[in-house]
GROMACS .gro file of N, CA and C in nm:
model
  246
    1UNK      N    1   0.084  -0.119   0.000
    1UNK     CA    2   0.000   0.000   0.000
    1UNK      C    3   0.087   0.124   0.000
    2UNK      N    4   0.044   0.238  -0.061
    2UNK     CA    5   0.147   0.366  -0.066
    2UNK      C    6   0.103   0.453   0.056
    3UNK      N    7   0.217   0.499   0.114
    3UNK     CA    8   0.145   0.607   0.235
    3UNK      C    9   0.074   0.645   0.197
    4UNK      N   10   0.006   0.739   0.095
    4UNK     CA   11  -0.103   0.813   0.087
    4UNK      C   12  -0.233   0.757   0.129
    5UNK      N   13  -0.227   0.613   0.056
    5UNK     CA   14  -0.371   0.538   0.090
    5UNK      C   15  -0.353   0.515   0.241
    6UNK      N   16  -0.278   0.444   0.326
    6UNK     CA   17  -0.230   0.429   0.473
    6UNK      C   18  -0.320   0.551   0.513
    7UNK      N   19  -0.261   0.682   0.483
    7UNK     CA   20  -0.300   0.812   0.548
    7UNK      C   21  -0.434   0.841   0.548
    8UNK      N   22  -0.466   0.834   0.450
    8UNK     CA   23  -0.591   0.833   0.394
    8UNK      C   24  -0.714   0.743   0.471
    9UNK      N   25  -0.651   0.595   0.469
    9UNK     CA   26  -0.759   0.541   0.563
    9UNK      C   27  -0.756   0.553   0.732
   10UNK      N   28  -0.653   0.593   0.763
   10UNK     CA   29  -0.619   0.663   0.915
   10UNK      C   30  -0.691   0.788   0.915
   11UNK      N   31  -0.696   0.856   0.842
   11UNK     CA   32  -0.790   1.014   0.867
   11UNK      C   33  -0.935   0.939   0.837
   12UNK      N   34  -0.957   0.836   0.771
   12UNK     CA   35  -1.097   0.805   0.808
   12UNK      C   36  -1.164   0.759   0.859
   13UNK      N   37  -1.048   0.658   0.979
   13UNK     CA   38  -1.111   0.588   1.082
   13UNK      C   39  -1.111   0.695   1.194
   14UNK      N   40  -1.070   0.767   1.217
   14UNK     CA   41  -1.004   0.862   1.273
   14UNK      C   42  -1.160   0.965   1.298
   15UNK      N   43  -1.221   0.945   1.158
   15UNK     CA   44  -1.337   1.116   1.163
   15UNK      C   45  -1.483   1.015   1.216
   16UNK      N   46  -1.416   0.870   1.195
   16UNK     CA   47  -1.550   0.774   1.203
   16UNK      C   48  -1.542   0.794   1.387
   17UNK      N   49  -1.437   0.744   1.462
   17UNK     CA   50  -1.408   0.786   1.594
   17UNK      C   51  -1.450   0.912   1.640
   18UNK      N   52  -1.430   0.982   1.574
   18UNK     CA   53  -1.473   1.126   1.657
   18UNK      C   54  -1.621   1.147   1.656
   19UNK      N   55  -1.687   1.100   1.530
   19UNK     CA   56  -1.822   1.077   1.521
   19UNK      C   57  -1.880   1.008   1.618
   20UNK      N   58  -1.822   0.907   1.625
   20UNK     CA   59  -1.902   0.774   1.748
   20UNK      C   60  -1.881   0.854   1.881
   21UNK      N   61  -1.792   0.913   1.875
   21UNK     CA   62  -1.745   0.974   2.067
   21UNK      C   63  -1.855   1.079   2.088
   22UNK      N   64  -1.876   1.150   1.968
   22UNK     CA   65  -2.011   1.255   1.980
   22UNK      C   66  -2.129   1.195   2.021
   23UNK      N   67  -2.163   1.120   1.925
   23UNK     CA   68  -2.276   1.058   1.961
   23UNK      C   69  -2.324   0.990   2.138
   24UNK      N   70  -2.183   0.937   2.188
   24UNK     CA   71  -2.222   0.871   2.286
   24UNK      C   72  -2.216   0.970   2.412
   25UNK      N   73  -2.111   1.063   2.363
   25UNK     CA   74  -2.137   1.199   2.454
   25UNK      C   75  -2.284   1.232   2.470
   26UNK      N   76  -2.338   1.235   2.312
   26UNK     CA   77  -2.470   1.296   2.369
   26UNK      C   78  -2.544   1.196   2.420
   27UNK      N   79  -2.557   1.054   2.422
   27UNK     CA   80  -2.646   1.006   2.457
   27UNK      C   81  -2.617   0.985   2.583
   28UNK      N   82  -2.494   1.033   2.668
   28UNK     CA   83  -2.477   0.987   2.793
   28UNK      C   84  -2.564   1.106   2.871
   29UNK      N   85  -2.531   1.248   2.807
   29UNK     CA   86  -2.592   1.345   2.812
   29UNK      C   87  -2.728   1.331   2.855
   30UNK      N   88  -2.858   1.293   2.745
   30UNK     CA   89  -2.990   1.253   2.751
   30UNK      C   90  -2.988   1.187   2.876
   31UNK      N   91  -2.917   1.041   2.886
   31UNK     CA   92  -2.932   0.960   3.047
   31UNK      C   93  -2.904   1.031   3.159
   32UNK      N   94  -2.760   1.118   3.176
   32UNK     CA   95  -2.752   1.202   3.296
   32UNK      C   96  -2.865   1.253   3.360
   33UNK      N   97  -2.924   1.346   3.273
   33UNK     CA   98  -3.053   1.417   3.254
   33UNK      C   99  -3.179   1.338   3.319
   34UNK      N  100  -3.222   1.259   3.199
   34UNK     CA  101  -3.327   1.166   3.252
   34UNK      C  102  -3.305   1.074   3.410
   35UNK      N  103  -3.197   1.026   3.425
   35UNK     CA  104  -3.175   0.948   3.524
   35UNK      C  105  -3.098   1.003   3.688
   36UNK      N  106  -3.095   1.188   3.609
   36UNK     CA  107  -2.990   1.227   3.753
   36UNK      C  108  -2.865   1.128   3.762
   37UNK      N  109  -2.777   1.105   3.718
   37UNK     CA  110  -2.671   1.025   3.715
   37UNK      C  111  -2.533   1.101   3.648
   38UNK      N  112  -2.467   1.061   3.745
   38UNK     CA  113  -2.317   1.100   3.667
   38UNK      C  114  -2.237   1.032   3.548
   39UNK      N  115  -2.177   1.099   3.475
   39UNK     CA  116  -2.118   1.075   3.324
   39UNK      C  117  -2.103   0.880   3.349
   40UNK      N  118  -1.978   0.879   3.450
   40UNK     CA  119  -1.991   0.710   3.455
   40UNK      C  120  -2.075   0.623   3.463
   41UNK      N  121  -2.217   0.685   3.549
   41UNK     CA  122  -2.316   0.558   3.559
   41UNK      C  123  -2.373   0.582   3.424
   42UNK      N  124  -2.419   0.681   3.366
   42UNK     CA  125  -2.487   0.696   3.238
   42UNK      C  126  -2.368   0.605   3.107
   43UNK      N  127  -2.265   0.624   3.131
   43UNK     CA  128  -2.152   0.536   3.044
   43UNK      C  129  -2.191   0.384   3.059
   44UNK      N  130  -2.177   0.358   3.201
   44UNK     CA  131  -2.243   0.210   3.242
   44UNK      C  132  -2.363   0.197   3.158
   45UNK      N  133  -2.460   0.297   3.176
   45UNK     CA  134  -2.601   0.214   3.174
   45UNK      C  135  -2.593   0.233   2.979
   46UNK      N  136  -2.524   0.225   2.928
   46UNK     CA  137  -2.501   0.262   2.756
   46UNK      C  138  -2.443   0.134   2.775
   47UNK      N  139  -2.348   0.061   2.832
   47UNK     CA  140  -2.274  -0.014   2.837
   47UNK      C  141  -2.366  -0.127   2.827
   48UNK      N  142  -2.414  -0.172   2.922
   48UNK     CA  143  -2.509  -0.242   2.938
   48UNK      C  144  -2.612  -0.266   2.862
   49UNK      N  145  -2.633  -0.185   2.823
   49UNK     CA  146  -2.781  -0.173   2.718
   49UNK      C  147  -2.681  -0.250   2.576
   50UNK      N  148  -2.609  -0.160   2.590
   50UNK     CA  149  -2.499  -0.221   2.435
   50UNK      C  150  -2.503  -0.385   2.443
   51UNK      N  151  -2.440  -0.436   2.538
   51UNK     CA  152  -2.459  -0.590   2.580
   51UNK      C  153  -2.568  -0.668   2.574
   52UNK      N  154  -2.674  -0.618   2.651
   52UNK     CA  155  -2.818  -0.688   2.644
   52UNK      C  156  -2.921  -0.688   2.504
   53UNK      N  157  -2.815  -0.565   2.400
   53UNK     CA  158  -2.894  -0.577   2.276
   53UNK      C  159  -2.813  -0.634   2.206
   54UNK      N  160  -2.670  -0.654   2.233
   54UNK     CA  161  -2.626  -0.720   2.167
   54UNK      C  162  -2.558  -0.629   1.999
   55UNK      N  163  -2.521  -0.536   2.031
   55UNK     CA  164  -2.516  -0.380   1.977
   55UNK      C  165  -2.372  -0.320   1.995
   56UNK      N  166  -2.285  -0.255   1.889
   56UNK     CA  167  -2.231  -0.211   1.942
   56UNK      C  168  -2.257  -0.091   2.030
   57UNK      N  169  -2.182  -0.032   2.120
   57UNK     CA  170  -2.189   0.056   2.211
   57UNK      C  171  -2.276   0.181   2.121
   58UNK      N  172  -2.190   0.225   1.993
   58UNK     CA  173  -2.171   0.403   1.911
   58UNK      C  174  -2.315   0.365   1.840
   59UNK      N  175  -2.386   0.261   1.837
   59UNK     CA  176  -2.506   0.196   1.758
   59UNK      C  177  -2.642   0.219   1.868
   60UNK      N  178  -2.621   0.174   1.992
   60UNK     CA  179  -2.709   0.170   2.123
   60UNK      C  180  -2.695   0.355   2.149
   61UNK      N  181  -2.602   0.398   2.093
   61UNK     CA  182  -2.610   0.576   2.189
   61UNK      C  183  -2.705   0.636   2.081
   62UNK      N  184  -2.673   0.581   1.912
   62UNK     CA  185  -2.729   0.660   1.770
   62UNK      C  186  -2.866   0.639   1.814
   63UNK      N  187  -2.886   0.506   1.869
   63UNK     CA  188  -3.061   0.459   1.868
   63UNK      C  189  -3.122   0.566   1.957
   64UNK      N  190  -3.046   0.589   2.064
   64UNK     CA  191  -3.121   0.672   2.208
   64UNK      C  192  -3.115   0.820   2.141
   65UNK      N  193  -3.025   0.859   2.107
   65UNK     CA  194  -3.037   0.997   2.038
   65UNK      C  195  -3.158   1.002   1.949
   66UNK      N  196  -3.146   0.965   1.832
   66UNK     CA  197  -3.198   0.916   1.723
   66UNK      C  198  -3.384   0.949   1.794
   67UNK      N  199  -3.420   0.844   1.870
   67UNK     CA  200  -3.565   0.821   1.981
   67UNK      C  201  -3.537   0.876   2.068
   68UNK      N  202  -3.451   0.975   2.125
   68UNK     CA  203  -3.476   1.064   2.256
   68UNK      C  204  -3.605   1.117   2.271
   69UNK      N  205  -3.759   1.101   2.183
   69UNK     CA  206  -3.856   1.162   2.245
   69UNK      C  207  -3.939   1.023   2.233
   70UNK      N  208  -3.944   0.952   2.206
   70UNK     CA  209  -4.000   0.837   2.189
   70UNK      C  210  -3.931   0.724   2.287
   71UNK      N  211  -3.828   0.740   2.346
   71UNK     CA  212  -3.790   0.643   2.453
   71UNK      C  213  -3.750   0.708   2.570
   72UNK      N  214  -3.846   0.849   2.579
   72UNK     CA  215  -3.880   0.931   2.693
   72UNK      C  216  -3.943   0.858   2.783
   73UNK      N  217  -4.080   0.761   2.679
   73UNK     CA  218  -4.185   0.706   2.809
   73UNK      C  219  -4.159   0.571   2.848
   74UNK      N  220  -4.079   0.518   2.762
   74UNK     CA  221  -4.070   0.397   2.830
   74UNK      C  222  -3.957   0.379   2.918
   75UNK      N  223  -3.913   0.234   2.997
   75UNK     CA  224  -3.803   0.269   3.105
   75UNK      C  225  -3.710   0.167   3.008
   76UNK      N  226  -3.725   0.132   2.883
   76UNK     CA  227  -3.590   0.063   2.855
   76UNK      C  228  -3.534   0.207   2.800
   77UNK      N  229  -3.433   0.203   2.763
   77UNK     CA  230  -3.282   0.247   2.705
   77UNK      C  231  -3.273   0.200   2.549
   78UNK      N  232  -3.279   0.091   2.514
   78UNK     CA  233  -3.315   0.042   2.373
   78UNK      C  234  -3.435  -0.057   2.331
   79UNK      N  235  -3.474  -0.085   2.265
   79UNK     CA  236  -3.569  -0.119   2.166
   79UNK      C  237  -3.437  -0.242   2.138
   80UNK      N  238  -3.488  -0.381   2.080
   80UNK     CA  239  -3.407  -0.476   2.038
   80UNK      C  240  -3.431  -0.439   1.855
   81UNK      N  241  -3.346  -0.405   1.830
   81UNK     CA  242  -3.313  -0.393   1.706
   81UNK      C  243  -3.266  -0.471   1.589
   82UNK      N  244  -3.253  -0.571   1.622
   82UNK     CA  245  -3.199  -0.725   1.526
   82UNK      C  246  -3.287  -0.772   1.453
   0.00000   0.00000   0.00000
Protein backbone atom coordinates (compact mmCIF):
# COMPACT_ATOMS: atom_id res chain seq x y z
CA UNK A 1 0.00 0.00 0.00
CA UNK A 2 1.47 3.66 -0.66
CA UNK A 3 1.45 6.07 2.35
CA UNK A 4 -1.03 8.13 0.87
CA UNK A 5 -3.71 5.38 0.90
CA UNK A 6 -2.30 4.29 4.73
CA UNK A 7 -3.00 8.12 5.48
CA UNK A 8 -5.91 8.33 3.94
CA UNK A 9 -7.59 5.41 5.63
CA UNK A 10 -6.19 6.63 9.15
CA UNK A 11 -7.90 10.14 8.67
CA UNK A 12 -10.97 8.05 8.08
CA UNK A 13 -11.11 5.88 10.82
CA UNK A 14 -10.04 8.62 12.73
CA UNK A 15 -13.37 11.16 11.63
CA UNK A 16 -15.50 7.74 12.03
CA UNK A 17 -14.08 7.86 15.94
CA UNK A 18 -14.73 11.26 16.57
CA UNK A 19 -18.22 10.77 15.21
CA UNK A 20 -19.02 7.74 17.48
CA UNK A 21 -17.45 9.74 20.67
CA UNK A 22 -20.11 12.55 19.80
CA UNK A 23 -22.76 10.58 19.61
CA UNK A 24 -22.22 8.71 22.86
CA UNK A 25 -21.37 11.99 24.54
CA UNK A 26 -24.70 12.96 23.69
CA UNK A 27 -26.46 10.06 24.57
CA UNK A 28 -24.77 9.87 27.93
CA UNK A 29 -25.92 13.45 28.12
CA UNK A 30 -29.90 12.53 27.51
CA UNK A 31 -29.32 9.60 30.47
CA UNK A 32 -27.52 12.02 32.96
CA UNK A 33 -30.53 14.17 32.54
CA UNK A 34 -33.27 11.66 32.52
CA UNK A 35 -31.75 9.48 35.24
CA UNK A 36 -29.90 12.27 37.53
CA UNK A 37 -26.71 10.25 37.15
CA UNK A 38 -23.17 11.00 36.67
CA UNK A 39 -21.18 10.75 33.24
CA UNK A 40 -19.91 7.10 34.55
CA UNK A 41 -23.16 5.58 35.59
CA UNK A 42 -24.87 6.96 32.38
CA UNK A 43 -21.52 5.36 30.44
CA UNK A 44 -22.43 2.10 32.42
CA UNK A 45 -26.01 2.14 31.74
CA UNK A 46 -25.01 2.62 27.56
CA UNK A 47 -22.74 -0.14 28.37
CA UNK A 48 -25.09 -2.42 29.38
CA UNK A 49 -27.81 -1.73 27.18
CA UNK A 50 -24.99 -2.21 24.35
CA UNK A 51 -24.59 -5.90 25.80
CA UNK A 52 -28.18 -6.88 26.44
CA UNK A 53 -28.94 -5.77 22.76
CA UNK A 54 -26.26 -7.20 21.67
CA UNK A 55 -25.16 -3.80 19.77
CA UNK A 56 -22.31 -2.11 19.42
CA UNK A 57 -21.89 0.56 22.11
CA UNK A 58 -21.71 4.03 19.11
CA UNK A 59 -25.06 1.96 17.58
CA UNK A 60 -27.09 1.70 21.23
CA UNK A 61 -26.10 5.76 21.89
CA UNK A 62 -27.29 6.60 17.70
CA UNK A 63 -30.61 4.59 18.68
CA UNK A 64 -31.21 6.72 22.08
CA UNK A 65 -30.37 9.97 20.38
CA UNK A 66 -31.98 9.16 17.23
CA UNK A 67 -35.65 8.21 19.81
CA UNK A 68 -34.76 10.64 22.56
CA UNK A 69 -38.56 11.62 22.45
CA UNK A 70 -40.00 8.37 21.89
CA UNK A 71 -37.90 6.43 24.53
CA UNK A 72 -38.80 9.31 26.93
CA UNK A 73 -41.85 7.06 28.09
CA UNK A 74 -40.70 3.97 28.30
CA UNK A 75 -38.03 2.69 31.05
CA UNK A 76 -35.90 0.63 28.55
CA UNK A 77 -32.82 2.47 27.05
CA UNK A 78 -33.15 0.42 23.73
CA UNK A 79 -35.69 -1.19 21.66
CA UNK A 80 -34.07 -4.76 20.38
CA UNK A 81 -33.13 -3.93 17.06
CA UNK A 82 -31.99 -7.25 15.26
Amino acid sequence: MSIALVGAQREAQLGGAIDNRDIIATAKGILMERHDVDAASAFRLLVDASQSANMKLHQVAAWLVQNRTESRAGGQIVADQR
